[in-house]
């Protein structure tokens, strides 16, 4: 797929990174520029315009199709919704059109893309389905600091912050713990950090590279949370215990 | 840093992805195109030409500097080596040159970039140091299949395969386990998979998007390993137990 453009009858699941227009891959950019149809899934609770704003510099005459969906955990209705989208994608592809679905972050890391990929399986042969990875939120969060996420034998754990007991267990199972969706449970997370004296080892970030409302908390020691973005990321260096000790790592 | 080129006196740590020239970000591409000096660290045991081949389409008159280093675990000599590089980078930046260090994958995930970043701290102010994330090997490995790495409450663990007891513990601590450097311990890993009946839940990949010698083993059931690349990646879906059951996920 190197250096190629979108092919007729093919489907592309593209990760477009955190939000800045220059943080998607050259491959994703070229497929967006050459695709007939751009598919943009938009959760009701999310920043609806973010994905389309990210790719705006690369859009000219492509047909834009948005898929609005509620944030819910109903397996049956989720399945049915994405089945309908899959049949629509099948129609477009059978008509010889190329379809590119754009996803903030990486399409295989906590992304709804996966439901569509499951739905497409019966309709489109595997060689007509392509996935282009994107920069995930934890990568852009880490890039704001100048420390390693992982070195040598470090274990990195990436998970949602929503299950507190699982988060507490993870603190002793890895050297670097990355929590997505930390905004909604921030008070409970801070209490957990206090319990293990890990506040100096944790950082908090949200809306990075999205143009406005960036939050970067490098030091949580005296941090009092206000209203927080749902998609806030917390990075905890459980193993190193303290950012100030990072020079001891080799 | 959106849409900008490399600035005089600034240092950039750039992730350039797995190896294909179109799998780095637009931002990394623009910084490479506009930098005065490209710094390419090359481990003695690695594919020495890979990083420079990846960025070849974006290189014209930039000065290319390679840093050869042995793969070793000697903390003192590692520290001294990168201290010397840091002072060289400081000299270039103080002379008003822009320096871009390129790293296969992501510069903060198991990368030597971190040693240089530590070394640079005393010499270059933080606002002159920029990190651009890159697609890491686990992301491109997962993109070869059409399954989620993580959904909803899944925990993703990323670690080196070299400590077998840590790998065994991790099998029950996450839903998706990604092992780097699986090549050197492949027989022990297969025995571990057999112990937990996890062969159907595991996949093996190496040298993806590097032009030649790609290895993609989707089914390990009857797999007999030959000589393997040091940087082989294994993805194990411990939680889902079986790829065939992935449709049950919602």
Short mmCIF file of C-alpha atoms in Angstrom, two decimals:
data_model
loop_
_atom_site.label_atom_id
_atom_site.label_comp_id
_atom_site.label_asym_id
_atom_site.label_seq_id
_atom_site.Cartn_x
_atom_site.Cartn_y
_atom_site.Cartn_z
CA UNK A 1 0.00 0.00 0.00
CA UNK A 2 3.11 2.21 0.14
CA UNK A 3 2.69 5.51 -1.73
CA UNK A 4 -0.69 4.46 -3.08
CA UNK A 5 -4.03 6.18 -3.14
CA UNK A 6 -7.48 4.82 -2.26
CA UNK A 7 -8.51 1.99 -4.61
CA UNK A 8 -12.01 1.54 -6.10
CA UNK A 9 -14.12 -0.88 -4.06
CA UNK A 10 -11.78 -0.83 -1.07
CA UNK A 11 -12.48 0.17 2.53
CA UNK A 12 -9.95 1.96 4.74
CA UNK A 13 -10.09 2.36 8.51
CA UNK A 14 -7.82 5.30 9.21
CA UNK A 15 -6.45 6.49 12.52
CA UNK A 16 -6.09 10.27 12.30
CA UNK A 17 -4.30 10.91 15.60
CA UNK A 18 -5.24 13.24 18.45
CA UNK A 19 -6.66 16.15 16.46
CA UNK A 20 -3.92 18.24 14.82
CA UNK A 21 -4.01 18.03 11.04
CA UNK A 22 -0.31 17.18 10.82
CA UNK A 23 -0.40 14.30 13.33
CA UNK A 24 -1.86 11.71 10.99
CA UNK A 25 0.38 9.55 8.82
CA UNK A 26 1.32 10.42 5.26
CA UNK A 27 -0.49 7.23 4.21
CA UNK A 28 -3.75 8.26 5.91
CA UNK A 29 -3.47 11.72 4.36
CA UNK A 30 -3.07 10.30 0.85
CA UNK A 31 -6.01 7.93 1.26
CA UNK A 32 -8.21 10.74 2.57
CA UNK A 33 -7.18 12.94 -0.36
CA UNK A 34 -8.05 10.24 -2.91
CA UNK A 35 -11.10 8.52 -1.36
CA UNK A 36 -14.56 8.93 -2.88
CA UNK A 37 -16.38 8.78 0.43
CA UNK A 38 -15.24 9.84 3.92
CA UNK A 39 -17.11 8.18 6.78
CA UNK A 40 -16.98 9.98 10.12
CA UNK A 41 -18.51 8.30 13.17
CA UNK A 42 -19.54 10.82 15.82
CA UNK A 43 -20.54 9.87 19.34
CA UNK A 44 -23.24 12.09 20.79
CA UNK A 45 -21.13 13.00 23.82
CA UNK A 46 -17.94 13.68 21.87
CA UNK A 47 -16.50 16.74 20.20
CA UNK A 48 -18.48 16.19 17.02
CA UNK A 49 -16.48 18.37 14.71
CA UNK A 50 -13.01 17.24 15.80
CA UNK A 51 -12.41 14.43 13.30
CA UNK A 52 -13.65 16.44 10.32
CA UNK A 53 -11.67 19.52 11.43
CA UNK A 54 -8.55 17.35 11.65
CA UNK A 55 -8.78 16.23 8.02
CA UNK A 56 -10.16 19.52 6.65
CA UNK A 57 -6.88 20.47 4.86
CA UNK A 58 -7.10 17.25 2.83
CA UNK A 59 -10.76 17.45 1.79
CA UNK A 60 -11.93 18.86 -1.54
CA UNK A 61 -14.72 17.03 -3.37
CA UNK A 62 -15.00 13.86 -1.32
CA UNK A 63 -18.49 12.91 -0.19
CA UNK A 64 -18.69 13.27 3.60
CA UNK A 65 -20.97 10.89 5.51
CA UNK A 66 -21.35 11.19 9.28
CA UNK A 67 -22.66 8.40 11.49
CA UNK A 68 -24.17 9.70 14.70
CA UNK A 69 -24.43 7.16 17.47
CA UNK A 70 -25.32 7.29 21.15
CA UNK A 71 -22.73 6.35 23.79
CA UNK A 72 -24.39 3.25 25.22
CA UNK A 73 -23.62 -0.30 26.21
CA UNK A 74 -26.57 -2.03 24.57
CA UNK A 75 -24.96 -4.89 22.64
CA UNK A 76 -27.95 -5.62 20.42
CA UNK A 77 -28.58 -2.07 19.23
CA UNK A 78 -24.82 -1.47 18.78
CA UNK A 79 -24.60 -4.59 16.63
CA UNK A 80 -27.65 -3.62 14.55
CA UNK A 81 -26.44 -0.06 14.00
CA UNK A 82 -23.06 -1.16 12.69
CA UNK A 83 -24.65 -3.90 10.59
CA UNK A 84 -26.61 -1.19 8.78
CA UNK A 85 -23.45 0.86 8.25
CA UNK A 86 -21.63 -2.25 7.02
CA UNK A 87 -24.29 -2.90 4.38
CA UNK A 88 -24.10 0.73 3.28
CA UNK A 89 -20.29 0.44 2.97
CA UNK A 90 -20.78 -2.79 1.00
CA UNK A 91 -23.10 -0.97 -1.43
CA UNK A 92 -20.61 1.83 -1.99
CA UNK A 93 -17.72 -0.58 -2.49
CA UNK A 94 -19.71 -2.81 -4.87
CA UNK A 95 -20.39 0.36 -6.87
CA UNK A 96 -16.66 0.80 -7.24
CA UNK A 97 -16.28 3.62 -4.76
CA UNK A 98 -13.48 3.85 -2.20
CA UNK A 99 -14.55 4.47 1.39
CA UNK A 100 -12.33 5.87 4.16
CA UNK A 101 -13.55 5.82 7.73
CA UNK A 102 -11.73 8.28 9.98
CA UNK A 103 -11.17 7.71 13.69
CA UNK A 104 -9.53 10.03 16.21
CA UNK A 105 -6.51 8.18 17.66
CA UNK A 106 -5.87 4.61 16.49
CA UNK A 107 -8.72 2.60 14.93
CA UNK A 108 -7.94 -0.55 16.97
CA UNK A 109 -7.45 1.05 20.41
CA UNK A 110 -10.76 1.71 22.20
CA UNK A 111 -12.48 2.72 18.97
CA UNK A 112 -15.90 2.04 17.48
CA UNK A 113 -14.17 1.18 14.20
CA UNK A 114 -13.95 -2.38 15.49
CA UNK A 115 -17.72 -2.84 15.41
CA UNK A 116 -17.85 -1.83 11.77
CA UNK A 117 -14.91 -4.11 10.93
CA UNK A 118 -16.80 -7.03 12.51
CA UNK A 119 -19.92 -6.11 10.56
CA UNK A 120 -18.03 -5.83 7.27
CA UNK A 121 -16.52 -9.32 7.47
CA UNK A 122 -19.38 -11.14 5.66
CA UNK A 123 -19.67 -8.50 2.95
CA UNK A 124 -16.19 -7.44 1.92
CA UNK A 125 -13.20 -9.73 1.34
CA UNK A 126 -10.27 -9.24 3.70
CA UNK A 127 -7.95 -8.02 0.94
CA UNK A 128 -10.24 -5.04 0.35
CA UNK A 129 -10.09 -3.93 3.97
CA UNK A 130 -7.10 -1.87 5.12
CA UNK A 131 -6.23 -0.45 8.49
CA UNK A 132 -3.86 2.48 8.95
CA UNK A 133 -2.77 3.02 12.57
CA UNK A 134 -2.85 6.45 14.18
CA UNK A 135 -1.18 8.20 17.10
CA UNK A 136 -3.17 7.29 20.21
CA UNK A 137 -3.86 9.74 23.07
CA UNK A 138 -1.28 8.16 25.39
CA UNK A 139 1.46 8.79 22.84
CA UNK A 140 0.74 12.46 22.42
CA UNK A 141 0.28 12.83 26.19
CA UNK A 142 3.71 11.31 26.85
CA UNK A 143 5.30 13.48 24.16
CA UNK A 144 4.58 16.59 26.24
CA UNK A 145 7.23 15.47 28.69
CA UNK A 146 10.74 14.32 27.98
CA UNK A 147 10.62 11.00 29.80
CA UNK A 148 10.35 7.47 28.50
CA UNK A 149 7.02 5.69 28.61
CA UNK A 150 8.94 2.40 28.74
CA UNK A 151 12.57 1.32 28.80
CA UNK A 152 14.12 -2.14 28.85
CA UNK A 153 11.94 -4.43 31.03
CA UNK A 154 9.20 -1.89 31.84
CA UNK A 155 5.62 -3.02 31.46
CA UNK A 156 3.12 -0.52 30.07
CA UNK A 157 -0.56 -1.02 30.91
CA UNK A 158 -3.26 0.85 29.02
CA UNK A 159 -6.85 0.74 30.26
CA UNK A 160 -9.98 2.70 31.01
CA UNK A 161 -10.05 4.37 34.44
CA UNK A 162 -13.68 3.52 34.99
CA UNK A 163 -13.20 0.31 37.00
CA UNK A 164 -11.42 1.43 40.16
CA UNK A 165 -10.63 -2.04 41.51
CA UNK A 166 -8.93 -2.98 38.25
CA UNK A 167 -6.98 0.30 38.34
CA UNK A 168 -5.83 -0.40 41.89
CA UNK A 169 -4.66 -3.90 40.91
CA UNK A 170 -2.82 -2.52 37.88
CA UNK A 171 -0.70 -0.18 40.05
CA UNK A 172 1.38 -3.16 41.17
CA UNK A 173 1.34 -5.01 37.84
CA UNK A 174 3.23 -2.56 35.62
CA UNK A 175 5.84 0.19 35.67
CA UNK A 176 3.79 2.64 33.60
CA UNK A 177 0.00 2.80 33.86
CA UNK A 178 -1.98 4.84 31.34
CA UNK A 179 -5.62 5.51 32.17
CA UNK A 180 -8.10 6.74 29.58
CA UNK A 181 -11.43 8.32 30.54
CA UNK A 182 -9.97 9.61 33.82
CA UNK A 183 -12.15 12.74 33.83
CA UNK A 184 -15.31 11.18 35.22
CA UNK A 185 -13.59 9.43 38.14
CA UNK A 186 -10.87 11.96 38.94
CA UNK A 187 -11.68 12.32 42.66
CA UNK A 188 -11.56 8.57 43.21
CA UNK A 189 -8.31 8.35 41.22
CA UNK A 190 -6.68 11.08 43.32
CA UNK A 191 -7.71 9.23 46.50
CA UNK A 192 -6.14 6.07 45.09
CA UNK A 193 -2.92 7.93 44.25
CA UNK A 194 -2.83 9.30 47.80
CA UNK A 195 -3.32 5.82 49.26
CA UNK A 196 -0.17 4.63 47.46
CA UNK A 197 1.67 7.97 47.68
CA UNK A 198 1.78 8.09 43.91
CA UNK A 199 0.71 11.70 43.27
CA UNK A 200 4.30 12.75 42.45
CA UNK A 201 4.43 9.91 39.89
CA UNK A 202 1.27 10.89 38.02
CA UNK A 203 0.37 13.36 35.31
CA UNK A 204 -2.91 14.43 33.81
CA UNK A 205 -3.68 15.60 30.29
CA UNK A 206 -6.64 16.26 28.02
CA UNK A 207 -7.56 17.75 24.65
CA UNK A 208 -3.92 17.81 23.51
CA UNK A 209 -3.38 18.96 19.92
CA UNK A 210 -7.06 19.83 19.52
CA UNK A 211 -6.57 23.57 19.22
CA UNK A 212 -8.20 24.76 22.45
CA UNK A 213 -8.80 23.82 26.09
CA UNK A 214 -5.60 21.83 26.54
CA UNK A 215 -5.03 20.57 30.07
CA UNK A 216 -1.49 19.57 31.12
CA UNK A 217 -0.95 18.93 34.84
CA UNK A 218 2.67 17.97 35.39
CA UNK A 219 2.44 18.07 39.16
CA UNK A 220 -0.65 16.70 40.91
CA UNK A 221 0.63 17.41 44.43
CA UNK A 222 -1.62 20.42 45.01
CA UNK A 223 -4.06 19.85 42.17
CA UNK A 224 -7.77 20.39 42.77
CA UNK A 225 -9.86 19.19 39.84
CA UNK A 226 -12.61 21.30 38.31
CA UNK A 227 -14.96 20.18 35.58
CA UNK A 228 -12.93 17.73 33.51
CA UNK A 229 -13.08 16.45 29.97
CA UNK A 230 -14.42 12.89 29.74
CA UNK A 231 -11.44 11.86 27.61
CA UNK A 232 -8.74 12.88 30.10
CA UNK A 233 -5.59 10.75 30.19
CA UNK A 234 -3.57 9.98 33.32
CA UNK A 235 -0.02 8.59 33.14
CA UNK A 236 1.32 7.00 36.33
CA UNK A 237 4.91 5.83 36.65
CA UNK A 238 4.19 3.21 39.30
CA UNK A 239 7.51 1.46 38.92
CA UNK A 240 9.80 4.45 39.00
CA UNK A 241 7.73 5.98 41.78
CA UNK A 242 8.88 9.50 41.01
CA UNK A 243 9.61 11.47 37.86
CA UNK A 244 12.54 13.09 39.64
CA UNK A 245 14.22 9.69 39.87
CA UNK A 246 14.12 9.11 36.15
CA UNK A 247 17.83 9.86 35.78
CA UNK A 248 18.56 6.72 37.77
CA UNK A 249 17.04 4.67 34.96
CA UNK A 250 19.49 3.35 32.44
CA UNK B 1 4.01 23.28 16.24
CA UNK B 2 1.17 22.69 13.76
CA UNK B 3 2.22 23.14 10.11
CA UNK B 4 5.61 24.42 11.11
CA UNK B 5 9.09 23.48 10.00
CA UNK B 6 12.20 22.83 12.08
CA UNK B 7 13.27 25.96 14.00
CA UNK B 8 16.89 27.15 14.39
CA UNK B 9 18.41 25.99 17.66
CA UNK B 10 15.67 23.45 18.36
CA UNK B 11 15.92 19.67 18.84
CA UNK B 12 13.28 17.22 17.62
CA UNK B 13 12.89 13.58 18.63
CA UNK B 14 10.85 12.07 15.83
CA UNK B 15 9.13 8.70 15.73
CA UNK B 16 9.18 7.53 12.12
CA UNK B 17 7.00 4.42 12.47
CA UNK B 18 7.74 0.81 11.48
CA UNK B 19 9.73 1.41 8.30
CA UNK B 20 7.50 2.40 5.37
CA UNK B 21 8.11 5.96 4.22
CA UNK B 22 4.42 6.86 4.36
CA UNK B 23 3.85 5.62 7.93
CA UNK B 24 5.35 8.61 9.68
CA UNK B 25 3.26 11.66 10.55
CA UNK B 26 2.98 14.69 8.32
CA UNK B 27 4.59 16.68 11.16
CA UNK B 28 7.64 14.40 11.32
CA UNK B 29 7.95 14.54 7.53
CA UNK B 30 7.94 18.36 7.50
CA UNK B 31 10.52 18.57 10.28
CA UNK B 32 12.78 16.08 8.50
CA UNK B 33 12.44 18.06 5.26
CA UNK B 34 13.39 21.32 6.96
CA UNK B 35 15.98 20.24 9.55
CA UNK B 36 19.66 21.13 9.15
CA UNK B 37 20.94 17.95 10.74
CA UNK B 38 19.39 14.46 10.85
CA UNK B 39 20.64 12.28 13.70
CA UNK B 40 20.19 8.53 13.23
CA UNK B 41 21.07 6.19 16.11
CA UNK B 42 21.95 2.70 14.90
CA UNK B 43 22.31 -0.29 17.20
CA UNK B 44 24.97 -2.72 16.08
CA UNK B 45 22.54 -5.64 16.03
CA UNK B 46 19.79 -3.79 14.20
CA UNK B 47 18.93 -3.24 10.57
CA UNK B 48 21.30 -0.31 10.22
CA UNK B 49 19.87 1.18 7.08
CA UNK B 50 16.20 0.95 8.00
CA UNK B 51 15.68 4.36 9.61
CA UNK B 52 17.56 6.23 6.87
CA UNK B 53 15.74 4.26 4.14
CA UNK B 54 12.42 5.19 5.76
CA UNK B 55 13.08 8.92 5.50
CA UNK B 56 14.98 8.81 2.17
CA UNK B 57 12.12 10.44 0.17
CA UNK B 58 12.31 13.49 2.44
CA UNK B 59 16.09 14.01 2.42
CA UNK B 60 17.89 16.41 0.10
CA UNK B 61 20.71 18.50 1.52
CA UNK B 62 20.35 17.80 5.23
CA UNK B 63 23.53 16.77 7.05
CA UNK B 64 23.18 13.11 8.11
CA UNK B 65 24.90 12.02 11.34
CA UNK B 66 24.75 8.41 12.46
CA UNK B 67 25.43 7.30 16.02
CA UNK B 68 26.56 3.69 16.22
CA UNK B 69 26.13 2.10 19.60
CA UNK B 70 26.47 -1.44 20.94
CA UNK B 71 23.43 -3.27 22.36
CA UNK B 72 24.55 -3.58 25.96
CA UNK B 73 23.29 -3.08 29.48
CA UNK B 74 26.25 -1.21 30.92
CA UNK B 75 24.64 1.78 32.61
CA UNK B 76 27.85 3.81 32.95
CA UNK B 77 29.03 3.53 29.36
CA UNK B 78 25.47 4.07 28.06
CA UNK B 79 25.24 7.26 30.12
CA UNK B 80 28.65 8.50 28.96
CA UNK B 81 27.90 7.79 25.29
CA UNK B 82 24.66 9.75 25.31
CA UNK B 83 26.26 12.55 27.34
CA UNK B 84 28.74 12.99 24.49
CA UNK B 85 25.91 13.03 21.92
CA UNK B 86 23.98 15.51 24.07
CA UNK B 87 26.95 17.90 24.13
CA UNK B 88 27.27 17.59 20.34
CA UNK B 89 23.57 18.37 19.93
CA UNK B 90 24.00 21.35 22.27
CA UNK B 91 26.83 22.66 20.06
CA UNK B 92 24.76 22.37 16.92
CA UNK B 93 21.72 24.03 18.51
CA UNK B 94 23.82 26.86 20.00
CA UNK B 95 25.13 27.44 16.47
CA UNK B 96 21.55 28.00 15.37
CA UNK B 97 21.10 24.69 13.62
CA UNK B 98 17.99 22.53 13.89
CA UNK B 99 18.56 18.89 14.78
CA UNK B 100 16.09 16.03 14.15
CA UNK B 101 16.77 12.64 15.69
CA UNK B 102 14.88 9.83 13.95
CA UNK B 103 13.71 6.70 15.74
CA UNK B 104 11.96 3.66 14.28
CA UNK B 105 8.60 3.33 16.05
CA UNK B 106 7.78 5.82 18.80
CA UNK B 107 10.61 7.75 20.53
CA UNK B 108 9.21 7.15 24.04
CA UNK B 109 8.38 3.41 23.74
CA UNK B 110 11.44 1.19 24.27
CA UNK B 111 13.72 3.60 22.42
CA UNK B 112 17.25 4.88 23.03
CA UNK B 113 15.93 8.39 22.36
CA UNK B 114 15.16 8.57 26.07
CA UNK B 115 18.84 8.42 27.03
CA UNK B 116 19.62 11.39 24.81
CA UNK B 117 16.61 13.32 26.18
CA UNK B 118 17.93 12.77 29.71
CA UNK B 119 21.38 13.89 28.63
CA UNK B 120 20.06 17.02 26.92
CA UNK B 121 18.20 18.31 29.97
CA UNK B 122 21.10 20.36 31.42
CA UNK B 123 22.08 21.81 28.04
CA UNK B 124 18.90 22.74 26.20
CA UNK B 125 15.81 24.44 27.64
CA UNK B 126 12.62 22.38 27.62
CA UNK B 127 10.88 24.70 25.15
CA UNK B 128 13.52 23.89 22.54
CA UNK B 129 12.95 20.14 22.79
CA UNK B 130 10.04 18.62 20.84
CA UNK B 131 8.82 15.06 20.63
CA UNK B 132 6.71 13.77 17.75
CA UNK B 133 5.14 10.35 18.40
CA UNK B 134 5.34 7.57 15.83
CA UNK B 135 3.43 4.38 15.02
CA UNK B 136 4.84 1.66 17.29
CA UNK B 137 5.34 -1.96 16.18
CA UNK B 138 2.29 -3.24 18.08
CA UNK B 139 0.03 -0.86 16.19
CA UNK B 140 1.18 -1.92 12.75
CA UNK B 141 1.11 -5.58 13.84
CA UNK B 142 -2.52 -5.27 14.97
CA UNK B 143 -3.47 -3.46 11.76
CA UNK B 144 -2.75 -6.62 9.76
CA UNK B 145 -5.83 -8.19 11.28
CA UNK B 146 -9.28 -6.73 11.57
CA UNK B 147 -9.77 -7.19 15.28
CA UNK B 148 -9.69 -4.68 18.10
CA UNK B 149 -6.61 -4.44 20.28
CA UNK B 150 -8.84 -3.13 23.07
CA UNK B 151 -12.53 -2.39 23.54
CA UNK B 152 -14.43 -0.97 26.51
CA UNK B 153 -12.84 -2.33 29.72
CA UNK B 154 -9.99 -4.31 28.09
CA UNK B 155 -6.52 -3.89 29.54
CA UNK B 156 -3.60 -3.80 27.11
CA UNK B 157 -0.16 -4.76 28.43
CA UNK B 158 2.97 -4.01 26.42
CA UNK B 159 6.32 -5.47 27.52
CA UNK B 160 9.48 -7.20 26.44
CA UNK B 161 9.18 -11.00 26.16
CA UNK B 162 12.58 -11.57 27.69
CA UNK B 163 11.49 -12.14 31.33
CA UNK B 164 9.39 -15.28 31.15
CA UNK B 165 8.05 -15.14 34.71
CA UNK B 166 6.77 -11.60 34.13
CA UNK B 167 5.18 -12.73 30.86
CA UNK B 168 3.44 -15.63 32.63
CA UNK B 169 2.09 -13.29 35.31
CA UNK B 170 0.86 -10.84 32.68
CA UNK B 171 -1.30 -13.50 31.00
CA UNK B 172 -3.82 -13.20 33.83
CA UNK B 173 -3.46 -9.44 34.31
CA UNK B 174 -4.76 -8.14 30.99
CA UNK B 175 -7.05 -8.95 28.08
CA UNK B 176 -4.47 -8.19 25.38
CA UNK B 177 -0.78 -8.86 25.89
CA UNK B 178 1.76 -7.52 23.40
CA UNK B 179 5.29 -8.90 23.64
CA UNK B 180 8.23 -7.22 21.94
CA UNK B 181 11.54 -9.07 21.32
CA UNK B 182 9.73 -12.42 21.09
CA UNK B 183 12.20 -13.83 18.55
CA UNK B 184 14.94 -14.84 20.96
CA UNK B 185 12.62 -16.68 23.37
CA UNK B 186 10.08 -18.09 20.93
CA UNK B 187 10.37 -21.73 22.07
CA UNK B 188 9.79 -20.79 25.71
CA UNK B 189 6.87 -18.57 24.69
CA UNK B 190 5.22 -21.37 22.70
CA UNK B 191 5.58 -23.70 25.70
CA UNK B 192 3.93 -21.05 27.87
CA UNK B 193 1.07 -20.65 25.38
CA UNK B 194 0.60 -24.43 25.39
CA UNK B 195 0.51 -24.51 29.19
CA UNK B 196 -2.43 -22.10 29.17
CA UNK B 197 -3.95 -23.38 25.89
CA UNK B 198 -3.49 -19.93 24.39
CA UNK B 199 -1.96 -20.83 21.01
CA UNK B 200 -5.27 -20.09 19.21
CA UNK B 201 -5.33 -16.67 20.86
CA UNK B 202 -1.82 -15.64 19.78
CA UNK B 203 -0.28 -14.15 16.65
CA UNK B 204 3.29 -13.51 15.63
CA UNK B 205 4.69 -10.80 13.37
CA UNK B 206 8.00 -9.26 12.39
CA UNK B 207 9.55 -6.81 9.93
CA UNK B 208 6.15 -5.41 8.92
CA UNK B 209 6.29 -2.50 6.46
CA UNK B 210 10.05 -2.82 6.08
CA UNK B 211 9.99 -3.92 2.46
CA UNK B 212 11.22 -7.50 2.79
CA UNK B 213 11.17 -10.55 5.08
CA UNK B 214 7.76 -9.89 6.59
CA UNK B 215 6.55 -12.60 8.94
CA UNK B 216 2.82 -12.85 9.71
CA UNK B 217 1.68 -15.97 11.56
CA UNK B 218 -2.07 -15.74 12.10
CA UNK B 219 -2.42 -19.28 13.41
CA UNK B 220 0.22 -20.68 15.75
CA UNK B 221 -1.49 -24.08 16.17
CA UNK B 222 0.96 -25.96 13.96
CA UNK B 223 3.72 -23.38 13.84
CA UNK B 224 7.35 -24.50 14.10
CA UNK B 225 9.71 -21.56 14.45
CA UNK B 226 12.85 -21.23 12.37
CA UNK B 227 15.46 -18.51 12.78
CA UNK B 228 13.53 -15.49 13.96
CA UNK B 229 14.05 -11.75 13.87
CA UNK B 230 15.07 -10.33 17.27
CA UNK B 231 12.33 -7.70 17.00
CA UNK B 232 9.42 -10.10 16.57
CA UNK B 233 6.09 -9.06 18.09
CA UNK B 234 3.55 -11.44 19.64
CA UNK B 235 -0.05 -10.40 20.30
CA UNK B 236 -2.01 -12.60 22.73
CA UNK B 237 -5.71 -12.09 23.38
CA UNK B 238 -5.65 -13.62 26.87
CA UNK B 239 -9.07 -12.28 27.82
CA UNK B 240 -10.99 -13.25 24.73
CA UNK B 241 -9.21 -16.60 24.64
CA UNK B 242 -9.87 -17.09 20.94
CA UNK B 243 -9.93 -14.87 17.87
CA UNK B 244 -12.94 -16.81 16.62
CA UNK B 245 -14.95 -15.59 19.60
CA UNK B 246 -14.33 -11.95 18.84
CA UNK B 247 -17.83 -11.53 17.42
CA UNK B 248 -19.16 -12.10 20.92
CA UNK B 249 -17.49 -8.88 22.00
CA UNK B 250 -19.69 -5.87 21.90
#
